[in-house]
PDB file of C-alpha atoms in Angstrom:
ATOM      1  CA  MET A 105      -7.347  56.032  -6.987  1.00 46.00           C
ATOM      2  CA  GLU A 106      -3.815  56.454  -8.205  1.00 49.00           C
ATOM      3  CA  LEU A 107      -3.101  55.452 -11.779  1.00 49.00           C
ATOM      4  CA  ILE A 108      -0.047  53.220 -12.218  1.00 47.00           C
ATOM      5  CA  ASN A 109       2.256  53.433 -15.203  1.00 47.00           C
ATOM      6  CA  GLN A 110       2.430  50.051 -16.957  1.00 51.00           C
ATOM      7  CA  THR A 111       6.229  50.156 -16.934  1.00 43.00           C
ATOM      8  CA  THR A 112       5.987  49.686 -13.158  1.00 52.00           C
ATOM      9  CA  ILE A 113       5.872  46.090 -11.917  1.00 58.00           C
ATOM     10  CA  LEU A 114       2.279  45.519 -10.850  1.00 78.00           C
ATOM     11  CA  GLU A 115       1.081  42.947  -8.371  1.00 88.00           C
ATOM     12  CA  PHE A 116      -2.434  41.586  -8.086  1.00 92.00           C
ATOM     13  CA  HIS A 117      -3.801  40.071  -4.896  1.00 91.00           C
ATOM     14  CA  LEU A 118      -5.716  36.817  -5.292  1.00 91.00           C
ATOM     15  CA  LEU A 119      -8.135  36.811  -2.358  1.00 86.00           C
ATOM     16  CA  GLY A 120      -9.078  33.176  -2.986  1.00 82.00           C
ATOM     17  CA  LEU A 121     -12.041  31.371  -1.451  1.00 84.00           C
ATOM     18  CA  THR A 122     -11.577  32.517   2.158  1.00 80.00           C
ATOM     19  CA  ASN A 123      -9.430  34.712   4.398  1.00 79.00           C
ATOM     20  CA  ASP A 124      -9.701  32.361   7.394  1.00 80.00           C
ATOM     21  CA  PRO A 125      -6.220  30.767   7.999  1.00 80.00           C
ATOM     22  CA  GLU A 126      -7.729  27.533   9.322  1.00 82.00           C
ATOM     23  CA  LEU A 127     -10.069  27.197   6.363  1.00 88.00           C
ATOM     24  CA  GLU A 128      -7.189  28.018   4.021  1.00 88.00           C
ATOM     25  CA  MET A 129      -5.273  24.920   5.147  1.00 90.00           C
ATOM     26  CA  LEU A 130      -8.404  22.814   4.659  1.00 92.00           C
ATOM     27  CA  ILE A 131      -8.839  24.280   1.175  1.00 92.00           C
ATOM     28  CA  TYR A 132      -5.149  23.595   0.496  1.00 94.00           C
ATOM     29  CA  GLY A 133      -5.618  19.919   1.306  1.00 95.00           C
ATOM     30  CA  ILE A 134      -8.834  19.647  -0.713  1.00 93.00           C
ATOM     31  CA  PHE A 135      -7.391  21.338  -3.805  1.00 95.00           C
ATOM     32  CA  LEU A 136      -4.163  19.343  -3.591  1.00 96.00           C
ATOM     33  CA  CYS A 137      -6.212  16.129  -3.615  1.00 95.00           C
ATOM     34  CA  ILE A 138      -8.381  17.440  -6.456  1.00 95.00           C
ATOM     35  CA  TYR A 139      -5.311  18.338  -8.505  1.00 96.00           C
ATOM     36  CA  LEU A 140      -3.611  14.967  -7.943  1.00 96.00           C
ATOM     37  CA  ILE A 141      -6.826  13.095  -8.799  1.00 94.00           C
ATOM     38  CA  THR A 142      -7.270  15.222 -11.923  1.00 94.00           C
ATOM     39  CA  ILE A 143      -3.733  14.673 -13.189  1.00 96.00           C
ATOM     40  CA  LEU A 144      -3.487  10.979 -12.285  1.00 92.00           C
ATOM     41  CA  GLY A 145      -6.982  10.126 -13.531  1.00 89.00           C
ATOM     42  CA  ASN A 146      -6.606  11.891 -16.862  1.00 92.00           C
ATOM     43  CA  ILE A 147      -3.101  10.481 -17.461  1.00 92.00           C
ATOM     44  CA  ILE A 148      -4.396   6.938 -16.882  1.00 86.00           C
ATOM     45  CA  ILE A 149      -7.360   7.535 -19.175  1.00 87.00           C
ATOM     46  CA  PHE A 150      -5.119   8.936 -21.907  1.00 90.00           C
ATOM     47  CA  LEU A 151      -2.616   6.072 -21.652  1.00 87.00           C
ATOM     48  CA  ALA A 152      -5.376   3.466 -21.501  1.00 85.00           C
ATOM     49  CA  ILE A 153      -6.911   4.816 -24.712  1.00 86.00           C
ATOM     50  CA  CYS A 154      -3.535   4.930 -26.459  1.00 87.00           C
ATOM     51  CA  SER A 155      -2.613   1.379 -25.411  1.00 84.00           C
ATOM     52  CA  ASP A 156      -5.875  -0.310 -26.475  1.00 81.00           C
ATOM     53  CA  SER A 157      -6.480  -0.531 -30.233  1.00 82.00           C
ATOM     54  CA  ARG A 158     -10.201  -1.195 -29.607  1.00 82.00           C
ATOM     55  CA  LEU A 159     -10.508   2.368 -28.320  1.00 83.00           C
ATOM     56  CA  HIS A 160      -8.920   3.974 -31.381  1.00 88.00           C
ATOM     57  CA  THR A 161     -12.252   5.478 -32.432  1.00 90.00           C
ATOM     58  CA  PRO A 162     -13.340   9.122 -32.818  1.00 93.00           C
ATOM     59  CA  MET A 163     -15.219   9.162 -29.494  1.00 89.00           C
ATOM     60  CA  TYR A 164     -12.196   8.032 -27.515  1.00 89.00           C
ATOM     61  CA  PHE A 165      -9.840  10.177 -29.581  1.00 94.00           C
ATOM     62  CA  PHE A 166     -11.798  13.265 -28.531  1.00 94.00           C
ATOM     63  CA  LEU A 167     -11.882  11.956 -24.955  1.00 90.00           C
ATOM     64  CA  SER A 168      -8.076  11.634 -24.922  1.00 92.00           C
ATOM     65  CA  ILE A 169      -7.715  15.217 -26.184  1.00 95.00           C
ATOM     66  CA  LEU A 170     -10.191  16.355 -23.531  1.00 93.00           C
ATOM     67  CA  SER A 171      -8.101  14.602 -20.867  1.00 93.00           C
ATOM     68  CA  ILE A 172      -4.977  16.483 -21.969  1.00 95.00           C
ATOM     69  CA  ASN A 173      -6.897  19.758 -22.001  1.00 96.00           C
ATOM     70  CA  ASP A 174      -8.323  19.121 -18.518  1.00 94.00           C
ATOM     71  CA  MET A 175      -4.843  18.559 -17.119  1.00 96.00           C
ATOM     72  CA  CYS A 176      -3.641  21.793 -18.711  1.00 96.00           C
ATOM     73  CA  LEU A 177      -6.626  23.807 -17.439  1.00 95.00           C
ATOM     74  CA  SER A 178      -6.192  22.549 -13.871  1.00 95.00           C
ATOM     75  CA  THR A 179      -2.432  23.213 -14.024  1.00 96.00           C
ATOM     76  CA  SER A 180      -3.142  26.796 -15.120  1.00 96.00           C
ATOM     77  CA  THR A 181      -4.922  27.628 -11.856  1.00 94.00           C
ATOM     78  CA  ILE A 182      -4.467  25.193  -8.955  1.00 95.00           C
ATOM     79  CA  PRO A 183      -0.640  25.074  -8.520  1.00 95.00           C
ATOM     80  CA  LYS A 184      -0.376  28.865  -8.167  1.00 94.00           C
ATOM     81  CA  MET A 185      -3.169  28.813  -5.602  1.00 93.00           C
ATOM     82  CA  LEU A 186      -1.405  26.050  -3.622  1.00 94.00           C
ATOM     83  CA  VAL A 187       1.915  27.919  -3.719  1.00 94.00           C
ATOM     84  CA  ASN A 188       0.246  31.119  -2.473  1.00 92.00           C
ATOM     85  CA  ILE A 189      -1.453  29.334   0.440  1.00 91.00           C
ATOM     86  CA  GLN A 190       1.764  27.508   1.373  1.00 91.00           C
ATOM     87  CA  ALA A 191       3.804  30.726   1.263  1.00 90.00           C
ATOM     88  CA  GLN A 192       1.051  32.793   2.922  1.00 89.00           C
ATOM     89  CA  ASN A 193       1.393  35.223   0.043  1.00 90.00           C
ATOM     90  CA  ASN A 194      -1.562  35.899  -2.224  1.00 91.00           C
ATOM     91  CA  THR A 195       0.217  38.089  -4.789  1.00 91.00           C
ATOM     92  CA  ILE A 196       0.741  37.409  -8.477  1.00 93.00           C
ATOM     93  CA  ASN A 197       2.721  39.812 -10.644  1.00 91.00           C
ATOM     94  CA  TYR A 198       1.409  41.500 -13.770  1.00 91.00           C
ATOM     95  CA  ILE A 199       3.077  39.213 -16.323  1.00 92.00           C
ATOM     96  CA  GLN A 200       2.062  36.065 -14.443  1.00 93.00           C
ATOM     97  CA  CYS A 201      -1.497  37.311 -14.163  1.00 94.00           C
ATOM     98  CA  ILE A 202      -1.826  38.075 -17.873  1.00 94.00           C
ATOM     99  CA  SER A 203      -0.195  34.746 -18.750  1.00 95.00           C
ATOM    100  CA  GLN A 204      -2.548  32.856 -16.433  1.00 96.00           C
ATOM    101  CA  LEU A 205      -5.513  34.741 -17.848  1.00 95.00           C
ATOM    102  CA  CYS A 206      -4.431  33.780 -21.371  1.00 96.00           C
ATOM    103  CA  PHE A 207      -3.883  30.083 -20.623  1.00 96.00           C
ATOM    104  CA  VAL A 208      -7.148  29.759 -18.688  1.00 95.00           C
ATOM    105  CA  SER A 209      -8.955  31.351 -21.642  1.00 94.00           C
ATOM    106  CA  ILE A 210      -7.274  28.981 -24.111  1.00 96.00           C
ATOM    107  CA  PHE A 211      -8.051  25.792 -22.217  1.00 96.00           C
ATOM    108  CA  SER A 212     -11.553  26.903 -21.169  1.00 92.00           C
ATOM    109  CA  GLY A 213     -12.290  27.744 -24.783  1.00 93.00           C
ATOM    110  CA  MET A 214     -10.836  24.416 -25.891  1.00 96.00           C
ATOM    111  CA  GLU A 215     -13.102  22.598 -23.427  1.00 93.00           C
ATOM    112  CA  ASN A 216     -16.055  24.561 -24.752  1.00 92.00           C
ATOM    113  CA  PHE A 217     -15.394  23.545 -28.356  1.00 95.00           C
ATOM    114  CA  LEU A 218     -14.459  19.953 -27.524  1.00 95.00           C
ATOM    115  CA  LEU A 219     -17.757  19.394 -25.723  1.00 93.00           C
ATOM    116  CA  ALA A 220     -19.576  20.578 -28.846  1.00 94.00           C
ATOM    117  CA  VAL A 221     -17.458  18.354 -31.106  1.00 96.00           C
ATOM    118  CA  MET A 222     -18.104  15.350 -28.846  1.00 93.00           C
ATOM    119  CA  ALA A 223     -21.842  16.043 -29.033  1.00 93.00           C
ATOM    120  CA  TYR A 224     -21.611  16.171 -32.831  1.00 95.00           C
ATOM    121  CA  ASP A 225     -19.718  12.862 -32.784  1.00 94.00           C
ATOM    122  CA  ARG A 226     -22.554  11.246 -30.780  1.00 91.00           C
ATOM    123  CA  TYR A 227     -25.101  12.773 -33.175  1.00 93.00           C
ATOM    124  CA  VAL A 228     -23.429  11.202 -36.211  1.00 94.00           C
ATOM    125  CA  ALA A 229     -22.947   7.858 -34.431  1.00 91.00           C
ATOM    126  CA  ILE A 230     -26.600   7.582 -33.338  1.00 90.00           C
ATOM    127  CA  CYS A 231     -28.502   9.430 -36.063  1.00 90.00           C
ATOM    128  CA  LYS A 232     -26.341   8.498 -39.078  1.00 91.00           C
ATOM    129  CA  PRO A 233     -24.598   5.248 -38.095  1.00 88.00           C
ATOM    130  CA  LEU A 234     -24.077   4.028 -41.678  1.00 90.00           C
ATOM    131  CA  ARG A 235     -22.092   7.165 -42.546  1.00 92.00           C
ATOM    132  CA  TYR A 236     -20.218   7.374 -39.234  1.00 93.00           C
ATOM    133  CA  THR A 237     -16.881   5.945 -40.391  1.00 92.00           C
ATOM    134  CA  ILE A 238     -16.961   8.131 -43.520  1.00 93.00           C
ATOM    135  CA  THR A 239     -18.001  11.361 -41.784  1.00 93.00           C
ATOM    136  CA  MET A 240     -15.815  10.973 -38.695  1.00 95.00           C
ATOM    137  CA  ASN A 241     -12.690   9.790 -40.502  1.00 95.00           C
ATOM    138  CA  PRO A 242      -9.242  10.338 -38.869  1.00 95.00           C
ATOM    139  CA  GLY A 243      -8.506  13.402 -40.988  1.00 96.00           C
ATOM    140  CA  CYS A 244     -11.811  15.024 -40.045  1.00 96.00           C
ATOM    141  CA  CYS A 245     -11.243  14.296 -36.332  1.00 96.00           C
ATOM    142  CA  VAL A 246      -7.777  15.847 -36.366  1.00 97.00           C
ATOM    143  CA  LEU A 247      -9.089  18.853 -38.313  1.00 97.00           C
ATOM    144  CA  LEU A 248     -11.889  19.407 -35.783  1.00 97.00           C
ATOM    145  CA  VAL A 249      -9.403  19.349 -32.887  1.00 97.00           C
ATOM    146  CA  LEU A 250      -7.053  21.760 -34.681  1.00 97.00           C
ATOM    147  CA  LEU A 251      -9.945  24.138 -35.387  1.00 97.00           C
ATOM    148  CA  CYS A 252     -10.951  23.993 -31.712  1.00 97.00           C
ATOM    149  CA  LEU A 253      -7.391  24.866 -30.713  1.00 97.00           C
ATOM    150  CA  LEU A 254      -7.098  27.623 -33.324  1.00 97.00           C
ATOM    151  CA  PHE A 255     -10.335  29.354 -32.284  1.00 95.00           C
ATOM    152  CA  SER A 256      -9.390  29.044 -28.605  1.00 97.00           C
ATOM    153  CA  ILE A 257      -5.948  30.577 -29.115  1.00 96.00           C
ATOM    154  CA  MET A 258      -7.283  33.389 -31.294  1.00 95.00           C
ATOM    155  CA  ASP A 259      -9.960  34.280 -28.749  1.00 95.00           C
ATOM    156  CA  ALA A 260      -7.553  34.122 -25.775  1.00 96.00           C
ATOM    157  CA  LEU A 261      -4.843  36.174 -27.499  1.00 95.00           C
ATOM    158  CA  LEU A 262      -7.359  38.827 -28.529  1.00 94.00           C
ATOM    159  CA  HIS A 263      -8.566  39.271 -24.944  1.00 95.00           C
ATOM    160  CA  SER A 264      -5.029  39.161 -23.507  1.00 95.00           C
ATOM    161  CA  LEU A 265      -3.658  41.738 -25.951  1.00 94.00           C
ATOM    162  CA  MET A 266      -6.586  44.041 -25.221  1.00 94.00           C
ATOM    163  CA  VAL A 267      -5.921  43.754 -21.471  1.00 94.00           C
ATOM    164  CA  LEU A 268      -2.302  44.789 -22.082  1.00 92.00           C
ATOM    165  CA  GLN A 269      -3.606  48.133 -23.380  1.00 90.00           C
ATOM    166  CA  LEU A 270      -5.273  48.957 -20.057  1.00 90.00           C
ATOM    167  CA  SER A 271      -3.929  50.918 -17.094  1.00 88.00           C
ATOM    168  CA  PHE A 272      -4.534  49.691 -13.560  1.00 87.00           C
ATOM    169  CA  CYS A 273      -4.993  51.362 -10.192  1.00 78.00           C
ATOM    170  CA  THR A 274      -3.480  50.630  -6.808  1.00 74.00           C
ATOM    171  CA  ASN A 275      -6.370  48.551  -5.460  1.00 73.00           C
ATOM    172  CA  LEU A 276      -5.653  45.339  -7.353  1.00 86.00           C
ATOM    173  CA  GLU A 277      -7.633  42.751  -5.369  1.00 88.00           C
ATOM    174  CA  ILE A 278      -9.157  39.852  -7.324  1.00 89.00           C
ATOM    175  CA  GLN A 279     -12.022  38.024  -5.632  1.00 85.00           C
ATOM    176  CA  ASN A 280     -10.872  34.669  -6.927  1.00 87.00           C
ATOM    177  CA  PHE A 281      -8.071  32.100  -6.738  1.00 90.00           C
ATOM    178  CA  PHE A 282      -6.814  32.898 -10.255  1.00 93.00           C
ATOM    179  CA  CYS A 283      -6.718  35.831 -12.676  1.00 92.00           C
ATOM    180  CA  GLU A 284     -10.112  35.712 -14.331  1.00 88.00           C
ATOM    181  CA  LEU A 285     -10.614  37.995 -17.322  1.00 89.00           C
ATOM    182  CA  ALA A 286     -13.842  39.658 -16.174  1.00 84.00           C
ATOM    183  CA  GLN A 287     -12.424  40.415 -12.721  1.00 86.00           C
ATOM    184  CA  VAL A 288      -9.162  41.810 -14.075  1.00 91.00           C
ATOM    185  CA  LEU A 289     -11.152  44.205 -16.272  1.00 90.00           C
ATOM    186  CA  LYS A 290     -13.026  45.460 -13.196  1.00 87.00           C
ATOM    187  CA  LEU A 291      -9.700  46.676 -11.774  1.00 89.00           C
ATOM    188  CA  ALA A 292      -8.764  48.805 -14.781  1.00 89.00           C
ATOM    189  CA  CYS A 293      -8.679  52.574 -14.348  1.00 88.00           C
ATOM    190  CA  SER A 294      -8.816  53.163 -18.085  1.00 87.00           C
ATOM    191  CA  ASP A 295     -11.918  52.581 -20.176  1.00 88.00           C
ATOM    192  CA  ALA A 296     -12.568  48.839 -20.610  1.00 89.00           C
ATOM    193  CA  PHE A 297     -15.748  49.194 -22.673  1.00 91.00           C
ATOM    194  CA  VAL A 298     -14.222  47.532 -25.749  1.00 92.00           C
ATOM    195  CA  ASN A 299     -12.858  44.680 -23.611  1.00 92.00           C
ATOM    196  CA  ASN A 300     -16.249  44.044 -22.028  1.00 89.00           C
ATOM    197  CA  LEU A 301     -17.896  44.217 -25.440  1.00 92.00           C
ATOM    198  CA  LEU A 302     -15.449  41.601 -26.724  1.00 92.00           C
ATOM    199  CA  ILE A 303     -16.343  39.329 -23.793  1.00 87.00           C
ATOM    200  CA  LEU A 304     -20.043  39.575 -24.613  1.00 87.00           C
ATOM    201  CA  VAL A 305     -19.384  38.890 -28.295  1.00 91.00           C
ATOM    202  CA  ALA A 306     -17.146  35.922 -27.447  1.00 89.00           C
ATOM    203  CA  VAL A 307     -19.702  34.501 -24.998  1.00 83.00           C
ATOM    204  CA  PHE A 308     -22.546  34.719 -27.503  1.00 87.00           C
ATOM    205  CA  VAL A 309     -20.580  33.639 -30.584  1.00 90.00           C
ATOM    206  CA  PHE A 310     -18.222  30.981 -29.192  1.00 90.00           C
ATOM    207  CA  ALA A 311     -19.797  29.695 -25.964  1.00 85.00           C
ATOM    208  CA  GLY A 312     -23.356  30.323 -27.147  1.00 86.00           C
ATOM    209  CA  GLY A 313     -22.676  28.849 -30.583  1.00 90.00           C
ATOM    210  CA  ALA A 314     -21.045  25.727 -29.158  1.00 92.00           C
ATOM    211  CA  PHE A 315     -23.818  25.288 -26.589  1.00 89.00           C
ATOM    212  CA  CYS A 316     -26.495  25.622 -29.286  1.00 91.00           C
ATOM    213  CA  GLY A 317     -24.615  22.996 -31.288  1.00 93.00           C
ATOM    214  CA  VAL A 318     -24.765  20.665 -28.277  1.00 92.00           C
ATOM    215  CA  ILE A 319     -28.492  21.327 -27.755  1.00 91.00           C
ATOM    216  CA  PHE A 320     -29.413  20.742 -31.410  1.00 93.00           C
ATOM    217  CA  SER A 321     -27.273  17.588 -31.519  1.00 92.00           C
ATOM    218  CA  TYR A 322     -29.089  16.155 -28.518  1.00 90.00           C
ATOM    219  CA  ILE A 323     -32.502  17.137 -29.838  1.00 91.00           C
ATOM    220  CA  TYR A 324     -31.826  15.043 -32.943  1.00 92.00           C
ATOM    221  CA  ILE A 325     -30.303  12.268 -30.813  1.00 90.00           C
ATOM    222  CA  ILE A 326     -33.371  12.079 -28.552  1.00 88.00           C
ATOM    223  CA  LEU A 327     -35.742  12.048 -31.540  1.00 89.00           C
ATOM    224  CA  SER A 328     -33.678   9.327 -33.186  1.00 89.00           C
ATOM    225  CA  VAL A 329     -33.541   7.215 -30.013  1.00 86.00           C
ATOM    226  CA  LEU A 330     -37.298   7.504 -29.467  1.00 84.00           C
ATOM    227  CA  ARG A 331     -37.846   6.067 -32.936  1.00 84.00           C
ATOM    228  CA  MET A 332     -35.786   2.970 -32.096  1.00 81.00           C
ATOM    229  CA  THR A 333     -37.785  -0.224 -31.551  1.00 77.00           C
ATOM    230  CA  SER A 334     -35.081  -2.067 -29.606  1.00 75.00           C
ATOM    231  CA  GLN A 335     -35.006  -1.314 -25.889  1.00 76.00           C
ATOM    232  CA  THR A 336     -31.392  -2.479 -25.758  1.00 75.00           C
ATOM    233  CA  GLY A 337     -30.493  -0.012 -28.512  1.00 71.00           C
ATOM    234  CA  LYS A 338     -32.230   2.812 -26.688  1.00 74.00           C
ATOM    235  CA  LYS A 339     -30.436   2.005 -23.437  1.00 76.00           C
ATOM    236  CA  LYS A 340     -27.044   1.806 -25.145  1.00 73.00           C
ATOM    237  CA  ALA A 341     -27.597   5.091 -26.993  1.00 72.00           C
ATOM    238  CA  PHE A 342     -28.657   6.947 -23.859  1.00 74.00           C
ATOM    239  CA  SER A 343     -25.796   5.451 -21.813  1.00 72.00           C
ATOM    240  CA  THR A 344     -23.232   6.993 -24.188  1.00 72.00           C
ATOM    241  CA  CYS A 345     -24.815  10.437 -23.801  1.00 78.00           C
ATOM    242  CA  THR A 346     -25.903  10.877 -20.163  1.00 76.00           C
ATOM    243  CA  SER A 347     -22.396  11.369 -18.795  1.00 72.00           C
ATOM    244  CA  HIS A 348     -21.480  13.885 -21.480  1.00 77.00           C
ATOM    245  CA  ILE A 349     -24.638  15.960 -21.155  1.00 80.00           C
ATOM    246  CA  SER A 350     -24.326  16.170 -17.352  1.00 75.00           C
ATOM    247  CA  VAL A 351     -20.833  17.679 -17.607  1.00 76.00           C
ATOM    248  CA  VAL A 352     -22.001  19.942 -20.439  1.00 82.00           C
ATOM    249  CA  PHE A 353     -24.592  21.567 -18.202  1.00 77.00           C
ATOM    250  CA  LEU A 354     -22.144  21.740 -15.290  1.00 74.00           C
ATOM    251  CA  PHE A 355     -19.506  23.481 -17.413  1.00 79.00           C
ATOM    252  CA  TYR A 356     -21.755  25.811 -19.426  1.00 78.00           C
ATOM    253  CA  GLY A 357     -24.184  26.549 -16.604  1.00 72.00           C
ATOM    254  CA  THR A 358     -21.565  27.735 -14.120  1.00 68.00           C
ATOM    255  CA  GLY A 359     -19.307  29.366 -16.721  1.00 68.00           C
ATOM    256  CA  LEU A 360     -22.049  31.426 -18.357  1.00 64.00           C
ATOM    257  CA  GLY A 361     -23.541  32.192 -14.950  1.00 63.00           C
ATOM    258  CA  VAL A 362     -20.268  33.713 -13.740  1.00 63.00           C
ATOM    259  CA  TYR A 363     -19.850  35.941 -16.784  1.00 58.00           C
ATOM    260  CA  PHE A 364     -23.462  37.107 -16.973  1.00 60.00           C
ATOM    261  CA  SER A 365     -23.620  37.869 -13.248  1.00 59.00           C
ATOM    262  CA  SER A 366     -20.293  39.715 -13.420  1.00 57.00           C
ATOM    263  CA  SER A 367     -21.766  42.269 -15.784  1.00 54.00           C
ATOM    264  CA  VAL A 368     -24.501  43.319 -13.344  1.00 55.00           C
ATOM    265  CA  THR A 369     -23.136  42.617  -9.846  1.00 57.00           C
ATOM    266  CA  GLU A 370     -19.952  43.013  -7.843  1.00 61.00           C
ATOM    267  CA  PHE A 371     -17.685  39.984  -7.456  1.00 58.00           C
ATOM    268  CA  THR A 372     -17.910  38.101  -4.156  1.00 63.00           C
ATOM    269  CA  ARG A 373     -16.575  34.872  -2.680  1.00 63.00           C
ATOM    270  CA  TYR A 374     -19.562  33.147  -4.263  1.00 66.00           C
ATOM    271  CA  SER A 375     -18.192  34.096  -7.673  1.00 69.00           C
ATOM    272  CA  ALA A 376     -14.947  32.332  -6.789  1.00 74.00           C
ATOM    273  CA  VAL A 377     -16.864  29.213  -5.748  1.00 74.00           C
ATOM    274  CA  ALA A 378     -18.764  29.295  -9.050  1.00 72.00           C
ATOM    275  CA  SER A 379     -15.450  29.567 -10.891  1.00 77.00           C
ATOM    276  CA  VAL A 380     -14.313  26.380  -9.158  1.00 81.00           C
ATOM    277  CA  MET A 381     -17.317  24.603 -10.670  1.00 75.00           C
ATOM    278  CA  TYR A 382     -16.206  25.197 -14.258  1.00 74.00           C
ATOM    279  CA  THR A 383     -12.393  25.367 -13.955  1.00 84.00           C
ATOM    280  CA  VAL A 384     -11.750  22.588 -11.412  1.00 88.00           C
ATOM    281  CA  VAL A 385     -14.644  20.179 -10.799  1.00 84.00           C
ATOM    282  CA  PRO A 386     -15.442  19.030 -14.394  1.00 83.00           C
ATOM    283  CA  GLN A 387     -11.753  18.355 -15.003  1.00 88.00           C
ATOM    284  CA  MET A 388     -11.550  16.119 -11.918  1.00 88.00           C
ATOM    285  CA  LEU A 389     -14.781  14.284 -12.764  1.00 82.00           C
ATOM    286  CA  ASN A 390     -13.854  13.688 -16.397  1.00 80.00           C
ATOM    287  CA  PRO A 391     -12.152  10.276 -15.872  1.00 81.00           C
ATOM    288  CA  PHE A 392     -15.078   9.046 -13.758  1.00 80.00           C
ATOM    289  CA  ILE A 393     -18.079  10.481 -15.581  1.00 77.00           C
ATOM    290  CA  TYR A 394     -16.880   9.988 -19.137  1.00 69.00           C
ATOM    291  CA  SER A 395     -14.868   6.824 -18.831  1.00 66.00           C
ATOM    292  CA  LEU A 396     -15.285   4.628 -15.784  1.00 60.00           C
ATOM    293  CA  ARG A 397     -19.034   4.249 -16.422  1.00 59.00           C
ATOM    294  CA  ASN A 398     -18.259   2.956 -19.908  1.00 66.00           C
ATOM    295  CA  ARG A 399     -17.842  -0.835 -20.172  1.00 67.00           C
ATOM    296  CA  ASP A 400     -15.177  -0.724 -22.909  1.00 66.00           C
ATOM    297  CA  MET A 401     -13.266   1.900 -20.970  1.00 67.00           C
ATOM    298  CA  ARG A 402     -13.415  -0.158 -17.775  1.00 65.00           C
ATOM    299  CA  LYS A 403     -12.035  -3.203 -19.603  1.00 69.00           C
ATOM    300  CA  SER A 404      -9.222  -1.150 -21.104  1.00 67.00           C
ATOM    301  CA  PHE A 405      -8.568   0.473 -17.744  1.00 65.00           C
ATOM    302  CA  GLY A 406      -8.260  -2.927 -16.051  1.00 66.00           C
ATOM    303  CA  LYS A 407      -6.033  -4.209 -18.826  1.00 68.00           C
ATOM    304  CA  PHE A 408      -3.781  -1.165 -18.563  1.00 61.00           C
ATOM    305  CA  ILE A 409      -3.516  -1.434 -14.757  1.00 63.00           C
ATOM    306  CA  GLY A 410      -2.629  -5.131 -15.126  1.00 62.00           C
ATOM    307  CA  TRP A 411       0.002  -4.285 -17.731  1.00 64.00           C
ATOM    308  CA  ILE A 412       1.810  -1.714 -15.558  1.00 61.00           C
ATOM    309  CA  SER A 413       1.587  -3.756 -12.324  1.00 56.00           C
TER     310      SER A 413
END
């Protein structure tokens, strides 16, 4: 394959989820609805939390940050896909691709760390309730969010800058609806060994570390709940955790599955579908799974709707 000088304007082709024109219009409608639900739902959740002083607690503070992050992650991928389908043009230029890759990495990493922080918050609330207000004070909560953002940006910039050092060939087809790091590396003509090594290190250190933090937090939570004598207390404790843990496994399971499978197999349309499961679906379900099943959130939601109507 012909090697392209990086001073030339490169274009990548996002093959998306299908090449059937009829299915493309169906996918366009589905993803447009998903995007609107994601943005509207998370905006309402964020505003409802801000407007109700009863929800000014660490758990809902982290939930509001997660809502902002989910909107940003969805905006990093879906609008470009919708524009490409509408224009019947699946290209994305080099700068746009690297920028999208960087932003997706930032917000995916932020989601990864936030899920771990939210698990830690539930651990302190259930296992050490008497020290909760001291441990999870406002300064600590803000610091945890800033650390999540810092680690996410550092990781994303490292990968993006390393990609900029690569040369690419003429066959620049990405089997996905956005520029995913692992797939972009597959298209490089120059040696991407260091880049792939960095991905493995990042997956094990950041994603693996955060996931282990979630697992250990829930092990202690389950042990603590089982020791409770009150059935009402057990039910309340589990109700605050079931929604979070379901999205944790959805996000980590599909995300890690995509990256591990990419190292041993070629990318297919199934890889693109799996990518949807960790970059689109959890962000849409966030307002429903995390919030609308919570009684305090439902009350605040109703109050907020009544206030704006």
